[in-house]
Structures are given as C-alpha cells and as structure tokens.
mmCIF file of C-alpha atoms in Angstrom:
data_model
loop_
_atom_site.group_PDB
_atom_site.id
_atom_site.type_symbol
_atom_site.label_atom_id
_atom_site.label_comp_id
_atom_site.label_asym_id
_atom_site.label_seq_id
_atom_site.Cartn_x
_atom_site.Cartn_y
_atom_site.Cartn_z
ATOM 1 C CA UNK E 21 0.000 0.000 0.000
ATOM 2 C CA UNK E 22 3.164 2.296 1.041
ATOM 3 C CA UNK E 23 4.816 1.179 -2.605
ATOM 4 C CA UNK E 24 1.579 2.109 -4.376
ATOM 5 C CA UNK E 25 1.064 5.566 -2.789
ATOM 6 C CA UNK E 26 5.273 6.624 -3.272
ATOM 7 C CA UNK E 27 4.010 5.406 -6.954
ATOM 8 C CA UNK E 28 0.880 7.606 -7.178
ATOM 9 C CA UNK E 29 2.955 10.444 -5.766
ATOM 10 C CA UNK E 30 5.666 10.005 -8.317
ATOM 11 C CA UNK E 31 3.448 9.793 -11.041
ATOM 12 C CA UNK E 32 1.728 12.780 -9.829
ATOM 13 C CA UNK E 33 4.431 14.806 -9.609
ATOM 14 C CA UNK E 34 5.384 13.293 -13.510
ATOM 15 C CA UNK E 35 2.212 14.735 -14.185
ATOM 16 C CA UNK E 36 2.514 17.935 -12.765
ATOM 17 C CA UNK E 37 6.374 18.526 -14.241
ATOM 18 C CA UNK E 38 4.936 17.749 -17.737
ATOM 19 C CA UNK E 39 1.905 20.370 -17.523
ATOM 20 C CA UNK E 40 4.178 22.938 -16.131
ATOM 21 C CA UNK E 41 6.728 22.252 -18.935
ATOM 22 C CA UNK E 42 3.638 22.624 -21.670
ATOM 23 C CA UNK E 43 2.322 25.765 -19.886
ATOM 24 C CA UNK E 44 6.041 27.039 -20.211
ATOM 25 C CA UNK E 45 5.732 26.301 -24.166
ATOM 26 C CA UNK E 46 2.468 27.765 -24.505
ATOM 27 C CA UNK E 47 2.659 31.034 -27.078
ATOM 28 C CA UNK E 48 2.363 34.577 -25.694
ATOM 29 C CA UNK E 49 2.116 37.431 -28.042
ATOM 30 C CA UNK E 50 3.746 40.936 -26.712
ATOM 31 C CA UNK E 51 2.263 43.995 -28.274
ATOM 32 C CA UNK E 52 4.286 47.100 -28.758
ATOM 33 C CA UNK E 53 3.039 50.376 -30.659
ATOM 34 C CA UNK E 54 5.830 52.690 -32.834
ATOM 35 C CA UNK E 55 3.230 55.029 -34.887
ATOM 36 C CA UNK E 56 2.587 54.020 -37.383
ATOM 37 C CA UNK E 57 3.267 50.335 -37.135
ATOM 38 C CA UNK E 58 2.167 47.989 -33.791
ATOM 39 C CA UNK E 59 4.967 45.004 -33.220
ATOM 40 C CA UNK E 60 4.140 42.136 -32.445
ATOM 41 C CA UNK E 61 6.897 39.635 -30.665
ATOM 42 C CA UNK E 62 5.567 36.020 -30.037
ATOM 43 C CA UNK E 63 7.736 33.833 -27.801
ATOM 44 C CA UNK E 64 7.112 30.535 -25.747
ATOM 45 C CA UNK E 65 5.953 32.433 -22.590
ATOM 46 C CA UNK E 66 7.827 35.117 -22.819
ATOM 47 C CA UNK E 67 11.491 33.281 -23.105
ATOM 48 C CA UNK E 68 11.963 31.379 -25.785
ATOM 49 C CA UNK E 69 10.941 33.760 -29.582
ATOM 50 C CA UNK E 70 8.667 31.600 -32.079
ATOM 51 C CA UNK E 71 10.748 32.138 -34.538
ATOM 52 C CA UNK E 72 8.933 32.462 -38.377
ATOM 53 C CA UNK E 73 5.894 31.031 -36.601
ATOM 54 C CA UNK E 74 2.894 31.805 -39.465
ATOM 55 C CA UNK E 75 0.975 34.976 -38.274
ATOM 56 C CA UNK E 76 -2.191 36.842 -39.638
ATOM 57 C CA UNK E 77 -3.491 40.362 -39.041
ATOM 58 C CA UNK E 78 -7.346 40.370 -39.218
ATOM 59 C CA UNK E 79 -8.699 44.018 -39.818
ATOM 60 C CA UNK E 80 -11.675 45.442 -38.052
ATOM 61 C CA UNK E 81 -15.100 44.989 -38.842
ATOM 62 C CA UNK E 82 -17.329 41.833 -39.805
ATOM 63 C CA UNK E 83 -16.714 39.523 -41.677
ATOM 64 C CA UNK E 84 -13.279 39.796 -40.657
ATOM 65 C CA UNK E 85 -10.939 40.083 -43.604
ATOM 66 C CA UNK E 86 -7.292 39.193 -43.621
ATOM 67 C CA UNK E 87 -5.305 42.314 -43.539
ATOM 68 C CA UNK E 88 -2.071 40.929 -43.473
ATOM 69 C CA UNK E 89 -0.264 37.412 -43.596
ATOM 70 C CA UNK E 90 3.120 36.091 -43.333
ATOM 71 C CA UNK E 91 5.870 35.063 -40.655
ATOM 72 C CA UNK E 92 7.635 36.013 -37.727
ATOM 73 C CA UNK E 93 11.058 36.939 -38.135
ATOM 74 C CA UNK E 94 13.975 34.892 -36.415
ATOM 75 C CA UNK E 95 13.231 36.336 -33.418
ATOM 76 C CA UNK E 96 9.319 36.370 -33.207
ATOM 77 C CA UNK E 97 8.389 39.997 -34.538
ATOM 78 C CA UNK E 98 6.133 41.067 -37.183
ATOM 79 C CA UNK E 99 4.709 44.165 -37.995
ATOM 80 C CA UNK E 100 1.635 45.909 -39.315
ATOM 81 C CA UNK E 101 0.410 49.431 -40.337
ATOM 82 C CA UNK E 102 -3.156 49.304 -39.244
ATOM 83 C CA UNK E 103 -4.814 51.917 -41.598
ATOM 84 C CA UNK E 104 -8.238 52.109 -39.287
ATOM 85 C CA UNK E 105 -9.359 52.700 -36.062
ATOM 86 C CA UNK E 106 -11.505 49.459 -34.557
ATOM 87 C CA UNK E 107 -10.579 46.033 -32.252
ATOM 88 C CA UNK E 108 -7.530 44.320 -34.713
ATOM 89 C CA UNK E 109 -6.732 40.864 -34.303
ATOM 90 C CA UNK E 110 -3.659 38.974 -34.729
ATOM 91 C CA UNK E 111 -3.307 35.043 -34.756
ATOM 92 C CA UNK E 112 0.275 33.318 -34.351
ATOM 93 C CA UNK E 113 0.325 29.523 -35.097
ATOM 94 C CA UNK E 114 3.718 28.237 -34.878
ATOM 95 C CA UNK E 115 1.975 25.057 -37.038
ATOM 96 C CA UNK E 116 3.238 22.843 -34.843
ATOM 97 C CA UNK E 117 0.124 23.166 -32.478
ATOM 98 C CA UNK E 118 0.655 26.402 -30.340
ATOM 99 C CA UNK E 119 -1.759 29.145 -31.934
ATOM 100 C CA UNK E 120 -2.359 32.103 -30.050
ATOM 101 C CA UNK E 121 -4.552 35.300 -30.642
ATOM 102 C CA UNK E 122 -4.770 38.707 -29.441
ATOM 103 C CA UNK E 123 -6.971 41.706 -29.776
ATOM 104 C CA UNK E 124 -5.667 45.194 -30.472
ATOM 105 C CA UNK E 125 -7.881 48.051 -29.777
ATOM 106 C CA UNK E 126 -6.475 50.978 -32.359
ATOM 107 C CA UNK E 127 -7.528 54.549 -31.803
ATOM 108 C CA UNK E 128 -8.172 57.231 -34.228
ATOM 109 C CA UNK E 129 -4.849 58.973 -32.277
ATOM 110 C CA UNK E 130 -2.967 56.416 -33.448
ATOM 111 C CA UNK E 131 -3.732 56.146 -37.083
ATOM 112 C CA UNK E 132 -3.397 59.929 -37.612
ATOM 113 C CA UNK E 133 0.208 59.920 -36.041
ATOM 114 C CA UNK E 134 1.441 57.748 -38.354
ATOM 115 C CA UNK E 135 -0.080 59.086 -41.472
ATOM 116 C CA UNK E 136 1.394 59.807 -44.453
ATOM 117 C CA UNK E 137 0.058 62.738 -46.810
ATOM 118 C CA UNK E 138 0.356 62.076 -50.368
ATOM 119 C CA UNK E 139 2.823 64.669 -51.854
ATOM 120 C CA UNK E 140 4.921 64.678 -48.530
ATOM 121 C CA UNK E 141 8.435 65.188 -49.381
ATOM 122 C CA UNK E 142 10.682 62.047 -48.878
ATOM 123 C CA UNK E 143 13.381 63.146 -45.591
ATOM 124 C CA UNK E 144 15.780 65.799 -46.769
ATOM 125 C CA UNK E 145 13.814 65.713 -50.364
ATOM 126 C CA UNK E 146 11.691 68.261 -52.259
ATOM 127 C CA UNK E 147 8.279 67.998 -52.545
ATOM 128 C CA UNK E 148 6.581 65.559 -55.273
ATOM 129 C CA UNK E 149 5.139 68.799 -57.103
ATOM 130 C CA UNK E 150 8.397 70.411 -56.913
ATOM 131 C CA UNK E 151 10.031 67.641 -58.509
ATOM 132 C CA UNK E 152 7.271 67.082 -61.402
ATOM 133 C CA UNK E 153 8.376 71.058 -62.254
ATOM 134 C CA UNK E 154 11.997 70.709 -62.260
ATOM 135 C CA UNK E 155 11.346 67.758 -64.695
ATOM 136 C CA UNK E 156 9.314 70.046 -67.291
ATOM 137 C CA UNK E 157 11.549 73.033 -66.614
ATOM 138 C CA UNK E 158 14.711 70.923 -67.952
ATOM 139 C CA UNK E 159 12.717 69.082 -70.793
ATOM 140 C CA UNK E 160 11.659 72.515 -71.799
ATOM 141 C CA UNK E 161 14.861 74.119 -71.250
ATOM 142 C CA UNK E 162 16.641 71.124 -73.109
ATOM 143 C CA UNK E 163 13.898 71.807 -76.256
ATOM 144 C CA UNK E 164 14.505 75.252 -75.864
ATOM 145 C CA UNK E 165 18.357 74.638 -76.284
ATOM 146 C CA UNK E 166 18.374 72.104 -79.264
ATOM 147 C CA UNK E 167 15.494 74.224 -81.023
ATOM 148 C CA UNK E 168 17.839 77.456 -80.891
ATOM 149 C CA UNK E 169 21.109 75.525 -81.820
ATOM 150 C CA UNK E 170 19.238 73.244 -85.016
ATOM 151 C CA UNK E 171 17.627 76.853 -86.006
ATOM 152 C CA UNK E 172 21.082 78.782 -85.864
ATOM 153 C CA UNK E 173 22.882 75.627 -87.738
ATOM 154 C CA UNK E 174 19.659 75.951 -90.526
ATOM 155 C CA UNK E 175 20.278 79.503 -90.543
ATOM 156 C CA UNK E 176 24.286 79.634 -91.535
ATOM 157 C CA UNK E 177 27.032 81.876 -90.454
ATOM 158 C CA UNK G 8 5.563 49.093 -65.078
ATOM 159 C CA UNK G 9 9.088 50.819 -64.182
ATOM 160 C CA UNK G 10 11.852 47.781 -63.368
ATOM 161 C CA UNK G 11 13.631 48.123 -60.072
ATOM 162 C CA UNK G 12 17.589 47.934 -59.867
ATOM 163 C CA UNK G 13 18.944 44.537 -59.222
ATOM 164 C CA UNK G 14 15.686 42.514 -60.928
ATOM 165 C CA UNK G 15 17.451 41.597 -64.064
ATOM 166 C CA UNK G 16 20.858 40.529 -64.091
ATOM 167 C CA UNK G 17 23.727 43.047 -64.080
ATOM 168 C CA UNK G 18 24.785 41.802 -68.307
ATOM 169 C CA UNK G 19 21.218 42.304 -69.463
ATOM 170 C CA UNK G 20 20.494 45.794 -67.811
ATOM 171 C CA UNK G 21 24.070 46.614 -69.528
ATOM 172 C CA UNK G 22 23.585 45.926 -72.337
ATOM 173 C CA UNK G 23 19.889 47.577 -72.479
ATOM 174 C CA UNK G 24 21.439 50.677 -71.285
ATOM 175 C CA UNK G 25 23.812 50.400 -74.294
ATOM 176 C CA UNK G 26 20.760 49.665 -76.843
ATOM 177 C CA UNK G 27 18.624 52.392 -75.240
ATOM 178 C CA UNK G 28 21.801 54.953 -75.502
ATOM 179 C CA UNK G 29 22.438 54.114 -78.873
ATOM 180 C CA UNK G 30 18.870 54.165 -79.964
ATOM 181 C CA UNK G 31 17.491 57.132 -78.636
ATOM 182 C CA UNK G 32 20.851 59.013 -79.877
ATOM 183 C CA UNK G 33 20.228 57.575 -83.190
ATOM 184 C CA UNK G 34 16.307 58.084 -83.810
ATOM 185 C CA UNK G 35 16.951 62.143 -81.656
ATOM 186 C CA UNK G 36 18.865 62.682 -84.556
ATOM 187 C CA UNK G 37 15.865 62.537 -87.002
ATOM 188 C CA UNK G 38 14.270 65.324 -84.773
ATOM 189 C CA UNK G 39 13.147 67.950 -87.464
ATOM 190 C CA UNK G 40 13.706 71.499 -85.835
ATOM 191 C CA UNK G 41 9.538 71.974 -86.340
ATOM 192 C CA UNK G 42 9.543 68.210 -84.138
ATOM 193 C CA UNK G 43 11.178 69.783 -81.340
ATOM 194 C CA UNK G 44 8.727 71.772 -79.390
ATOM 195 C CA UNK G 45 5.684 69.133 -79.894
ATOM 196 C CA UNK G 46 8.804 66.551 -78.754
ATOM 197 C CA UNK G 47 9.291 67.946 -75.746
ATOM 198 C CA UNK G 48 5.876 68.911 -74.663
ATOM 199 C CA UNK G 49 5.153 64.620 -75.026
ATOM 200 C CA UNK G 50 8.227 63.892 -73.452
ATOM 201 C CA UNK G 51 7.206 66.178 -70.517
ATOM 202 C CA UNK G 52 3.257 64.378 -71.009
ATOM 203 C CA UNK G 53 5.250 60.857 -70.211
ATOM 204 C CA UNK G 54 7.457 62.478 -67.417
ATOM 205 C CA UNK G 55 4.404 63.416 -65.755
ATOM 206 C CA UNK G 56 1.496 60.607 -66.770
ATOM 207 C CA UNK G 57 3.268 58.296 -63.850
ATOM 208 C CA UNK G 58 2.200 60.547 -61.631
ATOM 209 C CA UNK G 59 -1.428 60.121 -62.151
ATOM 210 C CA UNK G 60 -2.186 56.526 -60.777
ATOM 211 C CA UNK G 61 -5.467 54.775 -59.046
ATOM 212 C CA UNK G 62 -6.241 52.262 -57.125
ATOM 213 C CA UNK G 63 -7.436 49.099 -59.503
ATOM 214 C CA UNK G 64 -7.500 45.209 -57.876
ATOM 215 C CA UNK G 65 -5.453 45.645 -54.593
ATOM 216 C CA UNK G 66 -2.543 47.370 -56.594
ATOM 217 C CA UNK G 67 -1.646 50.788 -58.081
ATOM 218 C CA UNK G 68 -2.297 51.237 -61.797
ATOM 219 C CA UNK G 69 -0.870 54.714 -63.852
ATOM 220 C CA UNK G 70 -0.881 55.833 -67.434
ATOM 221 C CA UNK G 71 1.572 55.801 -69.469
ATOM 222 C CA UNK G 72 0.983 57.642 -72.582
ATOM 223 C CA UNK G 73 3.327 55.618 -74.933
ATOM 224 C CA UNK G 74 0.690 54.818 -77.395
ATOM 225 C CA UNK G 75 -0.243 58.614 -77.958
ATOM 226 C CA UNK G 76 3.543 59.602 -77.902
ATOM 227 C CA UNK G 77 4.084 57.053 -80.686
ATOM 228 C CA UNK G 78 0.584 58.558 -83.100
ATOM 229 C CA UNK G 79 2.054 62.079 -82.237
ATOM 230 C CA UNK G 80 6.055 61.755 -82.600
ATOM 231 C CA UNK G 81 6.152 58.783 -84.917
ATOM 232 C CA UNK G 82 9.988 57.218 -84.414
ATOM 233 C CA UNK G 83 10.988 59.902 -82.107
ATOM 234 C CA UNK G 84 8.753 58.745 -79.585
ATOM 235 C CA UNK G 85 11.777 56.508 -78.393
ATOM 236 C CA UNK G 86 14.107 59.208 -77.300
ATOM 237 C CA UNK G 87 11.105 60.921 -75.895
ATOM 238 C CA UNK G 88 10.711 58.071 -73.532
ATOM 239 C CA UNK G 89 14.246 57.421 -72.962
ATOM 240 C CA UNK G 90 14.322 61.491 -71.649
ATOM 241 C CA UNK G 91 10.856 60.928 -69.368
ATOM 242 C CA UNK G 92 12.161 57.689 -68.003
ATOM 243 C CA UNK G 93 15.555 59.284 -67.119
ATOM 244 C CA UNK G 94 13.948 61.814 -65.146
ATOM 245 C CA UNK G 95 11.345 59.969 -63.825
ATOM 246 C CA UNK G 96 14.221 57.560 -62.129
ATOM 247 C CA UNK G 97 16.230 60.573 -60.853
ATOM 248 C CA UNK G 98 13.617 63.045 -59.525
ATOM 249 C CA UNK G 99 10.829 60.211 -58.576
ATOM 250 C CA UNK G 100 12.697 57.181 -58.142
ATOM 251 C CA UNK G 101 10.105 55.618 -60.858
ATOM 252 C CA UNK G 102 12.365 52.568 -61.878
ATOM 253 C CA UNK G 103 16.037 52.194 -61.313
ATOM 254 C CA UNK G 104 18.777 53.878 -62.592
ATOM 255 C CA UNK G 105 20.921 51.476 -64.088
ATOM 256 C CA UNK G 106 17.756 49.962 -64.958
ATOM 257 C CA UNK G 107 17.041 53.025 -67.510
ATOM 258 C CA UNK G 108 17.809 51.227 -70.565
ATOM 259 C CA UNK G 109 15.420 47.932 -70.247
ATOM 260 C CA UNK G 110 12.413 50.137 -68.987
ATOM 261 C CA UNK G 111 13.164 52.084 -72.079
ATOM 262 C CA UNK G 112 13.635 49.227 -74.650
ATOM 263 C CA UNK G 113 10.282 48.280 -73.136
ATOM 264 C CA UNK G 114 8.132 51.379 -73.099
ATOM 265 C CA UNK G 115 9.906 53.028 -76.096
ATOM 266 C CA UNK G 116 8.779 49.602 -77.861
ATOM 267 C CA UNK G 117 5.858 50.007 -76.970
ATOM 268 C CA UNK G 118 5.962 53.733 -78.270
ATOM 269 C CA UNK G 119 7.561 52.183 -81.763
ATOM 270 C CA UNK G 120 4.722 49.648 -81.962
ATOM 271 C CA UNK G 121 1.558 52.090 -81.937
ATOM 272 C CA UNK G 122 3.578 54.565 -84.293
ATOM 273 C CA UNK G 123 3.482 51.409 -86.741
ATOM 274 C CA UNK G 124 -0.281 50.617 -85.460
ATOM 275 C CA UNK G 125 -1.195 54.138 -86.344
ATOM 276 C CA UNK G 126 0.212 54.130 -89.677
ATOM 277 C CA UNK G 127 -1.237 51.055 -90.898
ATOM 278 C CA UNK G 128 -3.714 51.978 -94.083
ATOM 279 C CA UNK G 129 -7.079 50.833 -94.311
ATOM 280 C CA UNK G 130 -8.460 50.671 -90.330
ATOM 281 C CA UNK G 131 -10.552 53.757 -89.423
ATOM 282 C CA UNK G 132 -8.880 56.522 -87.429
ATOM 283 C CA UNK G 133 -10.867 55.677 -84.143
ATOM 284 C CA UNK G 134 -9.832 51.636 -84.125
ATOM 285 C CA UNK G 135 -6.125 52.886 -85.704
ATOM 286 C CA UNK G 136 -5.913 55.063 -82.333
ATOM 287 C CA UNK G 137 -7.821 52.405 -79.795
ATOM 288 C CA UNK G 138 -5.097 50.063 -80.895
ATOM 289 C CA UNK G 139 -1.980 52.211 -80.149
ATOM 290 C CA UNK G 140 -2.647 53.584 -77.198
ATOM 291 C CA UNK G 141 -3.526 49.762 -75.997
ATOM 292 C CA UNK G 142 -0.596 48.371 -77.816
ATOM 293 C CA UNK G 143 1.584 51.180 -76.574
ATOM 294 C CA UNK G 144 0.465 49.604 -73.184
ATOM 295 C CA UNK G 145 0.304 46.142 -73.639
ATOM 296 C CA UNK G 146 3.481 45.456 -75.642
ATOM 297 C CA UNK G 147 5.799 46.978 -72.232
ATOM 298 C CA UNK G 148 3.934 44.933 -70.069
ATOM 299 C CA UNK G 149 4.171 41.924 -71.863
ATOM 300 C CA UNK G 150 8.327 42.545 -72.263
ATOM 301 C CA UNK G 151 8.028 42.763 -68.780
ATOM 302 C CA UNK G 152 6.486 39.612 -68.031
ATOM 303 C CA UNK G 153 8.636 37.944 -70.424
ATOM 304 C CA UNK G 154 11.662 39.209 -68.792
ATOM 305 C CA UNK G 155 10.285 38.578 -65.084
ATOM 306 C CA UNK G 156 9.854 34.686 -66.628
ATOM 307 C CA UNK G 157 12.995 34.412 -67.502
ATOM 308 C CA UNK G 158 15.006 35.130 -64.605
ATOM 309 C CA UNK G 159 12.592 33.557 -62.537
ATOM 310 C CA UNK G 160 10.750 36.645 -60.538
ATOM 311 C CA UNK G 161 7.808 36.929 -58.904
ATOM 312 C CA UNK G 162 4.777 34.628 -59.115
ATOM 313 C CA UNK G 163 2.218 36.999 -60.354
ATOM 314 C CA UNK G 164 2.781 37.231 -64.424
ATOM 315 C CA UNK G 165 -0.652 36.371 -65.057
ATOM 316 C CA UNK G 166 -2.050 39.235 -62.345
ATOM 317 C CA UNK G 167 0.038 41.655 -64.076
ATOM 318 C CA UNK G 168 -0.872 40.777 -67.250
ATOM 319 C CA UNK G 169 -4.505 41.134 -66.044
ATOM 320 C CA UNK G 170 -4.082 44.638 -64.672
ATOM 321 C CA UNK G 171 -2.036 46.043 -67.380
ATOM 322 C CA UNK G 172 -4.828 44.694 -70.032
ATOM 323 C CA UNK G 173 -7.421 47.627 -68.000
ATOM 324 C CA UNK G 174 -4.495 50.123 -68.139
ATOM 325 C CA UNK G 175 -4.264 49.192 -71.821
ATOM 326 C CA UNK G 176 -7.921 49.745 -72.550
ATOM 327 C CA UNK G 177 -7.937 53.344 -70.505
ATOM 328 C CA UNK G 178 -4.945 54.336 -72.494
ATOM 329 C CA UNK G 179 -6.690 53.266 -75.760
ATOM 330 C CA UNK G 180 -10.042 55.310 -75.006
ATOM 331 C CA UNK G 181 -7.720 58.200 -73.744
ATOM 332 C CA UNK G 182 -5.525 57.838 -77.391
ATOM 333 C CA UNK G 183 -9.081 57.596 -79.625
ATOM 334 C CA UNK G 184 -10.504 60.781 -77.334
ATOM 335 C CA UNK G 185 -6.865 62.723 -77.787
ATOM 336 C CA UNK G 186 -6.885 61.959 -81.335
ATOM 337 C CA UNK G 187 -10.912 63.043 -81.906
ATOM 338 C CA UNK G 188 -9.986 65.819 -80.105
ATOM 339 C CA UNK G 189 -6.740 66.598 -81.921
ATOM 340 C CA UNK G 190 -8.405 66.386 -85.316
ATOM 341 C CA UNK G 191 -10.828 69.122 -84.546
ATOM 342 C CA UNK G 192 -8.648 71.332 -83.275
ATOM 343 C CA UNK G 193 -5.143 71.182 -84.887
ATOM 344 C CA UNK G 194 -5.026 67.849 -87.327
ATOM 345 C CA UNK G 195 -1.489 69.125 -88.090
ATOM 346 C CA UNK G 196 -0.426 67.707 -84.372
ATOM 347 C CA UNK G 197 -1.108 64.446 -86.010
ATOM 348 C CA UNK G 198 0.655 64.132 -89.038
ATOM 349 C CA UNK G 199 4.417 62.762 -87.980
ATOM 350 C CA UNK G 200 6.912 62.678 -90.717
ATOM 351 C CA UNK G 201 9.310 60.024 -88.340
#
C-alpha cells in the first residue's frame, strides 16, 4: 500500500512537471506600438521567440478580412500598419500546435500619427510637385536649347 | 511598369542601357527642328502621366501615354521616352537607374509599336488610335512579363498581365478621345513625318 502511494505520488508529480513544462511552451504574443506600425513579438511564454511562426493580421469589422499574412522573423516579430481605427486581431500559429490570438484596440490617435500625406516630401527631399516642375523646366529648357542651336545651324554663319 | 535595380541581371540591364543609348541618340537625330517643341511637350506628357495613378484590384495602376507619344512623334517617340524615363528615375525614383535602358527598350517599344499601329492603311482613325494607345500599353507589359519569366521573378505574371490589359484599354479610349480631339482642333499635331 506504502509502494503504491510513493508510486501515485511520483506519477503525480510526472504529471505535474509535464503540464508545467507545456504551460512554459504555450505562445504569448507581446504587443508594442511605434506610430505608425504595432509590433508584435511572439515567444514561448515570454522566453523562448517563435521564430517564423505563421501569423495573420485580421482588420476590423465583420466579416473579418485578412489584412495581413506572413511570418515572424527569427526572433518572433512582425509588424503591421493598421490603416483604421476598430478592435484588430492577430493570430500566431507556430503550425506545430501552439496558436495564439490577441486583440488590439487601435484609436483614431494612433492612425493619424502615423499618417502619411500624399505629396509629402521624402526626408531631406523636395516635394513631389516640386520635382514634377523641375522635370518640365529641364525638358523645356533642353527643347529650348536644341530648337535654338538646329535653327542657328539651318540659318548659316 | 518601371523595373527596379537589381531585378534583371547586371549583363542584361548593360547591355539595355547600351541599346537604349544608342537608340534614342540615333532616332533624336531625325528630330526635325519643327519636331522639337511638340517633342518635348510629349516627353514632358510621359514624365508626368506616372504621376497620375489609381487604385485598380489591390494594386496601383498609372498611365503611361506611350501609345499617344508614338501617333504624335512617330519614331521619335523613343528618345522621348528614354528622356521621361531618365527623369522619372532621378527626380521620382520611378524605376532604377541602371535599370534606364530595359524600362526604355520596353516602353519606347511600346511607343515604336503604336507609331506602326497608327500608320497602318485601311483601319478607321478611331480603331487605328484604340489600338496604339492599348498596344503602346500592352506590348511593355508583356516585355516585362517575359523578362520577369525568364530570370525567374515573382509569381504573379498572369495578375500583371490582367491589370495592365485595363491600363491598356484606358490608355486606348484616352488615345481615340486625344486623337478626336486633336483632329478638330489642330489635325497638323497628327501628321508625324518620323
């Protein structure tokens, strides 16, 4: 009876190592918010990173439509530019049987910080319509040029 | 439409650069002194038709213009395009540099083709016109593809294909509607001696 209760206590204990060690594999998913992208990192509880573990960003709104799908990099991160405000949801599935989701609540804050007007110059650039006038000031300059040289060579000395 | 640095291997974009060069030089030569202002004012239509994109099937789709520069400039419609496309890589990073010469080859092409479209006898103007300013579309896009196939990138010919054949039918309307238009108002716009 002794023998069979050291057993049932061993095996017990078996038991309880082997849950703990599958909660400690179970996969977490970290969110972290850089206007305009949010990061996500997804790790084995936190330690070890799920590393190109298949993830997909589902936008607002119903049905829910894939906004985004790919892999984590080496070290569990992807990112997304969420391009509306609403509840976002990401899934991470490691396809090996750990899948984990999360919800993302985006604010209208958020998705005006990180926009980007059309026309905005690129860092240290001009602007786009700045640029589009240069172009057609030197292709008219360069007509200009050739016209006034071919003319003078028609012309004669 | 415009091919990205480092796509095609270094030989081929050399040796396009080297066919563009030479052909543009060759066919701006045969730029009549009357050619040049109407030259220029397509060139600067090309340079700035890029700029003027929508949204079409989850991608971005612009005009081009190659089939009207090709009715309007005949021949000369190549250096035309080789000018636009240079400074459409250098002041909007449309395309790559050293990749000049095979977007060139392509568009100008493209130009060449609905220049030969719009000469050929017997069609009426309108259909003469639809077909240039669709070829002038189509035939880049297919060179394109082509090329993509051959060194193996991307999987999405067939997409491409797909969208450029709605660019090439707007460009077509827009050639037919330029040319109407044209013919009203100055029909000596349209005859090209090139």
């Amino acid at each position: 009876m002794k023998d069979l209760l050291v057993r049932y206590t061993l095996l017990a204990a078996a038991l309880a190592v082997s849950a703990g060690s599958l909660a400690a594999h179970g996969l977490e998913i970290e969110v972290r918010r850089h206007a305009p992208a949010v990061i996500l990192k997804a790790s084995y509880s936190g330690a070890e990173p799920a590393a190109f573990a298949a993830v997909k960003i589902y936008a607002p709104g119903a049905p829910p439509a894939v906004f985004q799908s790919g892999n984590a990099d080496a070290a569990g991160r992807f990112a997304f530019v969420p391009d509306s405000e609403g509840e976002w949801r990401a899934v991470v599935d490691d396809e090996l049987g750990h899948r984990e989701e999360r919800r993302i609540a985006v604010g209208r804050e958020f998705i005006e910080a990180g926009a980007v007007h059309a026309g905005e110059p690129a860092p240290g650039g001009l602007p786009l319509w700045l640029r589009a006038a240069v172009g057609v000031a030197v292709i008219f300059g360069a007509a200009g040029f050739f016209y006034g040289l071919k003319a003078r060579r028609r012309a004669g000395p | 439409m415009h091919i990205a640095d480092g796509i095609l291997p270094v030989p081929v974009a050399a040796a396009a650069n080297v066919a563009a060069l030479g052909a543009a030089s060759l066919l701006g030569r045969r730029i009549g002194t009357a050619e040049i202002p109407k030259t220029g004012l397509l060139a600067s239509a090309l340079f700035l038709a890029s700029l003027l994109h929508f949204p079409f099937a989850g991608t971005s789709i612009h005009l081009g213009l190659f089939g009207l520069a090709g009715v309007l400039l005949g021949r000369t419609a190549f250096p035309a395009v080789f000018i636009a496309l240079v400074l459409q890589a250098l002041l909007f990073q449309h395309g790559g540099l050293f990749a000049i010469g095979l977007n060139t080859v392509n568009m100008g092409l493209g130009a060449l083709v609905a220049a030969l479209i719009w000469r050929t006898p017997g069609l009426p103007e309108a259909a003469r016109a639809f077909a240039a300013g669709f070829a002038g579309i189509l035939v880049p896009a297919v060179l394109m593809s082509f090329e993509f196939m051959l060194v193996g990138y991307g999987q999405r010919v067939l997409f491409l294909a797909g969208v450029y054949s709605a660019v090439a039918i707007l460009e077509g309307a827009l050639t037919v509607s330029a040319v109407v238009f044209l013919r009203k108002t100055e029909p000596s716009l349209l005859e090209t001696r090139t």
